[in-house]
Every structure is written in structure tokens, then in C-alpha cells.
PDB file of C-alpha atoms in Angstrom:
ATOM      1  CA  MET R   1      22.659 -10.841  11.332  1.00 47.00           C
ATOM      2  CA  GLY R   2      23.972  -8.003   9.286  1.00 50.00           C
ATOM      3  CA  ARG R   3      22.132  -4.701   8.787  1.00 55.00           C
ATOM      4  CA  LYS R   4      20.689  -5.957   5.294  1.00 58.00           C
ATOM      5  CA  SER R   5      19.317  -9.104   6.686  1.00 70.00           C
ATOM      6  CA  LYS R   6      17.741  -7.104   9.720  1.00 69.00           C
ATOM      7  CA  GLU R   7      16.010  -4.753   7.316  1.00 73.00           C
ATOM      8  CA  LEU R   8      14.776  -7.632   4.778  1.00 86.00           C
ATOM      9  CA  ALA R   9      13.331  -9.405   8.073  1.00 90.00           C
ATOM     10  CA  PHE R  10      10.678  -6.761   8.370  1.00 93.00           C
ATOM     11  CA  PHE R  11       9.869  -7.008   4.686  1.00 94.00           C
ATOM     12  CA  GLU R  12       9.166 -10.628   5.127  1.00 95.00           C
ATOM     13  CA  LEU R  13       7.138 -10.399   8.131  1.00 96.00           C
ATOM     14  CA  PHE R  14       4.977  -7.878   6.240  1.00 97.00           C
ATOM     15  CA  LYS R  15       4.635 -10.308   3.436  1.00 97.00           C
ATOM     16  CA  GLU R  16       3.652 -13.155   5.912  1.00 97.00           C
ATOM     17  CA  LEU R  17       0.963 -10.978   7.327  1.00 98.00           C
ATOM     18  CA  SER R  18      -0.268  -9.918   3.924  1.00 98.00           C
ATOM     19  CA  GLU R  19      -0.475 -13.666   3.049  1.00 98.00           C
ATOM     20  CA  LYS R  20      -2.745 -14.316   6.167  1.00 98.00           C
ATOM     21  CA  ILE R  21      -4.854 -11.424   5.143  1.00 98.00           C
ATOM     22  CA  VAL R  22      -5.438 -12.968   1.685  1.00 98.00           C
ATOM     23  CA  GLY R  23      -6.411 -16.125   3.462  1.00 98.00           C
ATOM     24  CA  ALA R  24      -8.972 -14.411   5.696  1.00 98.00           C
ATOM     25  CA  GLY R  25     -10.191 -12.429   2.691  1.00 98.00           C
ATOM     26  CA  ALA R  26     -10.876 -15.576   0.933  1.00 98.00           C
ATOM     27  CA  ALA R  27     -12.701 -17.132   3.713  1.00 98.00           C
ATOM     28  CA  PHE R  28     -14.875 -13.983   4.121  1.00 98.00           C
ATOM     29  CA  TYR R  29     -15.708 -14.004   0.398  1.00 98.00           C
ATOM     30  CA  ASP R  30     -16.806 -17.730   0.746  1.00 98.00           C
ATOM     31  CA  LEU R  31     -18.991 -16.589   3.627  1.00 98.00           C
ATOM     32  CA  ILE R  32     -20.576 -13.992   1.765  1.00 97.00           C
ATOM     33  CA  CYS R  33     -21.047 -15.523  -1.719  1.00 96.00           C
ATOM     34  CA  ASP R  34     -21.929 -18.801  -0.258  1.00 97.00           C
ATOM     35  CA  TYR R  35     -24.148 -17.949   2.627  1.00 97.00           C
ATOM     36  CA  GLU R  36     -24.546 -21.573   4.348  1.00 96.00           C
ATOM     37  CA  ASP R  37     -23.032 -23.062   7.417  1.00 97.00           C
ATOM     38  CA  VAL R  38     -22.734 -19.466   8.572  1.00 97.00           C
ATOM     39  CA  GLU R  39     -21.777 -20.217  12.254  1.00 96.00           C
ATOM     40  CA  ALA R  40     -18.927 -22.373  11.274  1.00 97.00           C
ATOM     41  CA  LYS R  41     -17.544 -20.051   8.698  1.00 98.00           C
ATOM     42  CA  VAL R  42     -17.812 -17.257  11.244  1.00 98.00           C
ATOM     43  CA  ALA R  43     -15.769 -19.322  13.792  1.00 98.00           C
ATOM     44  CA  ARG R  44     -13.136 -19.929  11.099  1.00 98.00           C
ATOM     45  CA  MET R  45     -12.927 -16.001  10.621  1.00 98.00           C
ATOM     46  CA  LYS R  46     -12.295 -15.558  14.191  1.00 98.00           C
ATOM     47  CA  GLU R  47      -9.330 -18.133  13.912  1.00 98.00           C
ATOM     48  CA  LEU R  48      -8.030 -16.318  11.053  1.00 98.00           C
ATOM     49  CA  GLU R  49      -8.402 -13.008  12.750  1.00 98.00           C
ATOM     50  CA  THR R  50      -6.440 -14.338  15.599  1.00 98.00           C
ATOM     51  CA  GLU R  51      -3.635 -15.468  13.408  1.00 97.00           C
ATOM     52  CA  CYS R  52      -3.325 -12.179  11.954  1.00 98.00           C
ATOM     53  CA  ASP R  53      -3.316 -10.540  15.501  1.00 97.00           C
ATOM     54  CA  ILE R  54      -0.340 -12.954  16.228  1.00 97.00           C
ATOM     55  CA  GLN R  55       1.577 -11.979  13.339  1.00 97.00           C
ATOM     56  CA  THR R  56       1.030  -8.436  13.810  1.00 97.00           C
ATOM     57  CA  HIS R  57       2.431  -8.733  17.403  1.00 97.00           C
ATOM     58  CA  LYS R  58       5.337 -10.591  15.889  1.00 96.00           C
ATOM     59  CA  ILE R  59       6.071  -7.350  13.716  1.00 96.00           C
ATOM     60  CA  LEU R  60       5.717  -5.271  16.842  1.00 96.00           C
ATOM     61  CA  ARG R  61       8.151  -7.285  18.950  1.00 95.00           C
ATOM     62  CA  GLU R  62      10.653  -7.316  16.212  1.00 93.00           C
ATOM     63  CA  LEU R  63      10.181  -3.474  16.082  1.00 92.00           C
ATOM     64  CA  ASN R  64      10.539  -3.253  19.890  1.00 92.00           C
ATOM     65  CA  GLY R  65      13.829  -5.308  19.755  1.00 89.00           C
ATOM     66  CA  SER R  66      15.371  -3.873  16.753  1.00 85.00           C
ATOM     67  CA  PHE R  67      17.831  -0.913  16.553  1.00 83.00           C
ATOM     68  CA  ILE R  68      18.040  -1.267  12.801  1.00 84.00           C
ATOM     69  CA  THR R  69      14.794  -0.808  10.640  1.00 89.00           C
ATOM     70  CA  PRO R  70      14.357  -0.241   6.866  1.00 89.00           C
ATOM     71  CA  PHE R  71      12.416   3.034   7.427  1.00 90.00           C
ATOM     72  CA  ASP R  72      10.872   5.012  10.169  1.00 92.00           C
ATOM     73  CA  ARG R  73       9.715   2.844  13.131  1.00 93.00           C
ATOM     74  CA  GLU R  74       6.536   4.821  13.469  1.00 95.00           C
ATOM     75  CA  ASP R  75       5.741   4.052   9.906  1.00 95.00           C
ATOM     76  CA  ILE R  76       6.221   0.322  10.557  1.00 95.00           C
ATOM     77  CA  TYR R  77       3.945   0.366  13.544  1.00 96.00           C
ATOM     78  CA  LYS R  78       1.314   2.243  11.582  1.00 97.00           C
ATOM     79  CA  ILE R  79       1.366  -0.134   8.757  1.00 97.00           C
ATOM     80  CA  ALA R  80       1.387  -3.299  10.821  1.00 97.00           C
ATOM     81  CA  LYS R  81      -1.900  -1.914  12.958  1.00 97.00           C
ATOM     82  CA  GLU R  82      -3.770  -0.932   9.919  1.00 97.00           C
ATOM     83  CA  MET R  83      -3.184  -4.138   8.124  1.00 97.00           C
ATOM     84  CA  ASP R  84      -4.626  -5.847  11.111  1.00 97.00           C
ATOM     85  CA  GLU R  85      -7.591  -3.457  10.956  1.00 97.00           C
ATOM     86  CA  ILE R  86      -8.602  -5.001   7.614  1.00 97.00           C
ATOM     87  CA  VAL R  87      -9.210  -8.434   9.112  1.00 97.00           C
ATOM     88  CA  ASP R  88     -10.527  -6.940  12.353  1.00 97.00           C
ATOM     89  CA  CYS R  89     -13.362  -5.232  10.389  1.00 96.00           C
ATOM     90  CA  LEU R  90     -14.057  -8.433   8.325  1.00 97.00           C
ATOM     91  CA  GLU R  91     -14.288 -10.655  11.539  1.00 97.00           C
ATOM     92  CA  GLU R  92     -16.549  -7.916  13.079  1.00 96.00           C
ATOM     93  CA  VAL R  93     -18.912  -8.105  10.108  1.00 97.00           C
ATOM     94  CA  SER R  94     -18.769 -11.749  10.189  1.00 97.00           C
ATOM     95  CA  ASN R  95     -19.865 -11.999  13.877  1.00 97.00           C
ATOM     96  CA  ARG R  96     -22.635  -9.561  13.318  1.00 97.00           C
ATOM     97  CA  PHE R  97     -24.184 -11.765  10.792  1.00 97.00           C
ATOM     98  CA  VAL R  98     -24.904 -14.256  13.783  1.00 97.00           C
ATOM     99  CA  VAL R  99     -25.616 -11.686  16.220  1.00 97.00           C
ATOM    100  CA  PHE R 100     -28.087  -9.930  13.997  1.00 97.00           C
ATOM    101  CA  GLY R 101     -29.667 -13.276  12.731  1.00 96.00           C
ATOM    102  CA  VAL R 102     -29.188 -12.305   9.225  1.00 97.00           C
ATOM    103  CA  THR R 103     -30.720 -14.898   6.832  1.00 95.00           C
ATOM    104  CA  ALA R 104     -29.956 -13.696   3.487  1.00 95.00           C
ATOM    105  CA  MET R 105     -27.096 -11.749   1.818  1.00 97.00           C
ATOM    106  CA  LYS R 106     -27.620  -8.431  -0.002  1.00 97.00           C
ATOM    107  CA  SER R 107     -26.154  -8.120  -3.592  1.00 97.00           C
ATOM    108  CA  ASP R 108     -24.561  -4.771  -2.361  1.00 97.00           C
ATOM    109  CA  ALA R 109     -22.761  -6.553   0.356  1.00 98.00           C
ATOM    110  CA  ILE R 110     -21.424  -9.096  -2.296  1.00 98.00           C
ATOM    111  CA  GLU R 111     -20.308  -6.239  -4.505  1.00 98.00           C
ATOM    112  CA  LEU R 112     -18.373  -4.554  -1.601  1.00 98.00           C
ATOM    113  CA  THR R 113     -16.821  -7.707  -0.588  1.00 98.00           C
ATOM    114  CA  LYS R 114     -15.488  -8.265  -4.151  1.00 98.00           C
ATOM    115  CA  LEU R 115     -13.918  -4.818  -4.127  1.00 98.00           C
ATOM    116  CA  ILE R 116     -12.401  -5.575  -0.693  1.00 98.00           C
ATOM    117  CA  ILE R 117     -10.865  -8.772  -1.983  1.00 98.00           C
ATOM    118  CA  ASP R 118      -9.484  -6.797  -4.930  1.00 98.00           C
ATOM    119  CA  GLY R 119      -7.827  -4.389  -2.506  1.00 98.00           C
ATOM    120  CA  ILE R 120      -6.358  -7.118  -0.602  1.00 98.00           C
ATOM    121  CA  ARG R 121      -4.991  -8.826  -3.562  1.00 98.00           C
ATOM    122  CA  GLU R 122      -3.516  -5.609  -4.813  1.00 98.00           C
ATOM    123  CA  LEU R 123      -1.920  -4.990  -1.317  1.00 98.00           C
ATOM    124  CA  ASP R 124      -0.462  -8.482  -1.495  1.00 98.00           C
ATOM    125  CA  VAL R 125       1.387  -7.474  -4.780  1.00 97.00           C
ATOM    126  CA  LEU R 126       2.622  -4.300  -3.118  1.00 97.00           C
ATOM    127  CA  PHE R 127       4.075  -6.460  -0.013  1.00 97.00           C
ATOM    128  CA  GLU R 128       5.539  -8.934  -2.523  1.00 96.00           C
ATOM    129  CA  ASN R 129       7.657  -6.046  -3.909  1.00 95.00           C
ATOM    130  CA  PHE R 130       7.828  -3.863  -0.726  1.00 94.00           C
ATOM    131  CA  HIS R 131      11.589  -4.406  -0.165  1.00 90.00           C
ATOM    132  CA  LYS R 132      12.029  -2.566  -3.788  1.00 89.00           C
ATOM    133  CA  LEU R 133      10.286   0.565  -2.541  1.00 86.00           C
ATOM    134  CA  LYS R 134      13.273   2.612  -3.103  1.00 81.00           C
ATOM    135  CA  SER R 135      14.036   1.283  -6.585  1.00 77.00           C
ATOM    136  CA  ASP R 136      10.981   0.086  -8.201  1.00 81.00           C
ATOM    137  CA  LYS R 137       7.872   1.870  -9.331  1.00 91.00           C
ATOM    138  CA  ILE R 138       5.667  -1.035  -8.642  1.00 94.00           C
ATOM    139  CA  VAL R 139       5.054  -0.256  -5.212  1.00 95.00           C
ATOM    140  CA  ILE R 140       3.512   3.215  -6.159  1.00 95.00           C
ATOM    141  CA  ASP R 141       1.607   1.644  -8.851  1.00 96.00           C
ATOM    142  CA  GLN R 142      -0.163  -0.691  -6.350  1.00 96.00           C
ATOM    143  CA  VAL R 143      -0.925   2.163  -4.226  1.00 97.00           C
ATOM    144  CA  ILE R 144      -2.512   3.884  -7.171  1.00 97.00           C
ATOM    145  CA  GLU R 145      -4.550   0.766  -7.689  1.00 98.00           C
ATOM    146  CA  VAL R 146      -5.790   0.392  -4.237  1.00 98.00           C
ATOM    147  CA  ASN R 147      -6.994   4.016  -4.086  1.00 98.00           C
ATOM    148  CA  ARG R 148      -8.889   3.378  -7.260  1.00 98.00           C
ATOM    149  CA  ILE R 149     -10.642   0.373  -5.785  1.00 98.00           C
ATOM    150  CA  GLU R 150     -11.449   2.323  -2.547  1.00 98.00           C
ATOM    151  CA  ASN R 151     -12.918   5.008  -4.627  1.00 98.00           C
ATOM    152  CA  GLU R 152     -15.121   2.611  -6.499  1.00 98.00           C
ATOM    153  CA  GLY R 153     -16.057   1.175  -3.125  1.00 98.00           C
ATOM    154  CA  ASP R 154     -17.187   4.625  -2.014  1.00 97.00           C
ATOM    155  CA  ILE R 155     -19.655   4.649  -4.996  1.00 98.00           C
ATOM    156  CA  VAL R 156     -20.971   1.242  -4.135  1.00 98.00           C
ATOM    157  CA  TYR R 157     -21.274   1.910  -0.512  1.00 98.00           C
ATOM    158  CA  ARG R 158     -23.327   5.190  -0.951  1.00 98.00           C
ATOM    159  CA  GLN R 159     -25.526   3.378  -3.424  1.00 98.00           C
ATOM    160  CA  ALA R 160     -26.087   0.549  -1.037  1.00 98.00           C
ATOM    161  CA  LEU R 161     -27.117   3.082   1.802  1.00 98.00           C
ATOM    162  CA  LYS R 162     -29.539   4.849  -0.650  1.00 98.00           C
ATOM    163  CA  THR R 163     -31.051   1.604  -1.791  1.00 97.00           C
ATOM    164  CA  LEU R 164     -31.408   0.379   1.979  1.00 98.00           C
ATOM    165  CA  PHE R 165     -33.082   3.674   3.001  1.00 97.00           C
ATOM    166  CA  ARG R 166     -35.393   3.757   0.023  1.00 97.00           C
ATOM    167  CA  GLU R 167     -36.636   0.026   0.010  1.00 96.00           C
ATOM    168  CA  GLU R 168     -36.101  -1.289   3.614  1.00 95.00           C
ATOM    169  CA  LYS R 169     -39.456  -0.823   5.499  1.00 95.00           C
ATOM    170  CA  ASP R 170     -38.468  -2.657   8.691  1.00 96.00           C
ATOM    171  CA  PRO R 171     -36.428  -0.207  10.945  1.00 97.00           C
ATOM    172  CA  VAL R 172     -34.475  -3.078  12.755  1.00 97.00           C
ATOM    173  CA  GLU R 173     -33.288  -4.457   9.417  1.00 97.00           C
ATOM    174  CA  LEU R 174     -32.358  -0.887   8.398  1.00 97.00           C
ATOM    175  CA  ILE R 175     -30.247  -0.561  11.470  1.00 97.00           C
ATOM    176  CA  LYS R 176     -28.639  -3.888  11.074  1.00 97.00           C
ATOM    177  CA  TRP R 177     -27.574  -3.435   7.459  1.00 98.00           C
ATOM    178  CA  LYS R 178     -26.616   0.198   7.979  1.00 97.00           C
ATOM    179  CA  HIS R 179     -24.031  -1.201  10.619  1.00 97.00           C
ATOM    180  CA  LEU R 180     -22.907  -4.077   8.220  1.00 97.00           C
ATOM    181  CA  PHE R 181     -22.249  -1.735   5.220  1.00 98.00           C
ATOM    182  CA  GLU R 182     -20.533   0.687   7.539  1.00 97.00           C
ATOM    183  CA  GLN R 183     -18.032  -2.211   8.509  1.00 96.00           C
ATOM    184  CA  LEU R 184     -17.514  -3.457   5.063  1.00 97.00           C
ATOM    185  CA  GLU R 185     -16.569   0.228   4.010  1.00 97.00           C
ATOM    186  CA  ALA R 186     -14.315   0.358   6.865  1.00 96.00           C
ATOM    187  CA  SER R 187     -12.349  -2.796   5.753  1.00 97.00           C
ATOM    188  CA  LEU R 188     -11.827  -1.232   2.349  1.00 97.00           C
ATOM    189  CA  ASP R 189     -10.745   2.141   4.043  1.00 97.00           C
ATOM    190  CA  ALA R 190      -8.312   0.139   5.971  1.00 97.00           C
ATOM    191  CA  CYS R 191      -6.763  -1.110   2.724  1.00 98.00           C
ATOM    192  CA  GLU R 192      -6.532   2.395   1.314  1.00 98.00           C
ATOM    193  CA  ASP R 193      -5.025   3.449   4.768  1.00 97.00           C
ATOM    194  CA  VAL R 194      -2.168   0.930   4.445  1.00 98.00           C
ATOM    195  CA  ALA R 195      -1.584   1.990   0.876  1.00 97.00           C
ATOM    196  CA  ASN R 196      -1.479   5.784   1.867  1.00 97.00           C
ATOM    197  CA  ILE R 197       0.946   5.007   4.636  1.00 97.00           C
ATOM    198  CA  VAL R 198       3.120   3.065   2.349  1.00 96.00           C
ATOM    199  CA  GLU R 199       3.031   5.936  -0.208  1.00 95.00           C
ATOM    200  CA  GLY R 200       4.249   8.252   2.494  1.00 95.00           C
ATOM    201  CA  VAL R 201       7.333   5.936   3.154  1.00 94.00           C
ATOM    202  CA  VAL R 202       8.130   5.924  -0.471  1.00 92.00           C
ATOM    203  CA  MET R 203       7.711   9.664  -0.623  1.00 90.00           C
ATOM    204  CA  LYS R 204      10.418   9.873   2.166  1.00 86.00           C
ATOM    205  CA  TYR R 205      12.798   8.023   0.105  1.00 76.00           C
ATOM    206  CA  ALA R 206      12.121   9.370  -3.406  1.00 64.00           C
TER     207      ALA R 206
END
């Protein structure tokens, strides 16, 4: 395999991981927006999270065995781990719905989830074009869009907490939902972290 092929292999692996994250995001969206058959949907989220873990380890094995990489090894590692974190956070939220015995979904959680899905989709466009990072503005355009979505998510998250603390009278429910909102926010933050690492890579080659 020539140098160019070895470099492209990493971009393909990132794209494959991104596609798996899109699938996990869609499953999570279905759980949140159609809050029925919860345990089965949560079990499916665990399966998808495991698939993402496997793909992440595939990238790290390729990194460990490669002398030739398209950009800094440390950045490849950071991107892979942070992509995996997106789904780890979503799976954590899913599991807590069962553990906490959540019986009804809150509208703020649905709104945050929609933004997470938007962030995941924008990252997927980014990784579709990642191999053109040295020659095409689209990668940076996607970074900017993910940052915009995360900023919107910050506003929704803060309003969700404000509403929760103002309206929830049951302290146990308050603790449950504070944790759930924090984990949803963490997933959106992970989307932004991926975009920011990619931005740093682009800047190195500008």
C-alpha cells in the first residue's frame, strides 16, 4: 500500500465511525421522541455504543501500526476518542432512563436531542469531506456550523435547568433530571470538541 493509500485509510476509518455515530444518534432520537419500549431501545443503544467502541479501537490499532499518517498522530487519537465520547454520553443517558425509572420525556430533553442530532449530521458531512482538509473550505464551514449548534444547545441547556429548578418540587426528580440534562449537554460538547480538534488540524496545514 502506497503512502497516499495509507493516508486515505484513516479518512475512511473516520468516515465509517461517523456513520455509526449517525446510526446511534438516530436510535437515540427514536428513544427520546417515541418514549415507548424503553428497555429494548436502551439495549439497542448499548449494542450501537459497542459497535462504535470497536470502530474506535480499529482506528487506534491502525494508528499504532502505521508509520505514515495524514496528520499528527496525537490529533488522530484525540479525534477518535472524542467521537466515541459522543455515543458514550448518549448511551449513558439511555441507561439512566431505566435506572432512574423515567416514565415521561421532558420537552427540553427532546429539544436538546434534536440539536445533538444536528451536530452529529454536520460532523458526518465534515468527515465525508475530511480528506480534502488541505484544499477545501467545507471542512472549516462544518466546524463553524457545529460550533453554532453547540452555542444554541448551551442556551437550551441553561433554560432547561432554570425551568427544572423553578418548577420541579420533588427533590429526587430534580436530581435525576439535572444529571440527565448534564449528560445530554456533554454529548453536544463532545460534538464541538471533535470539530475544534479538526479545526486545529486544518490550521496546522493552512
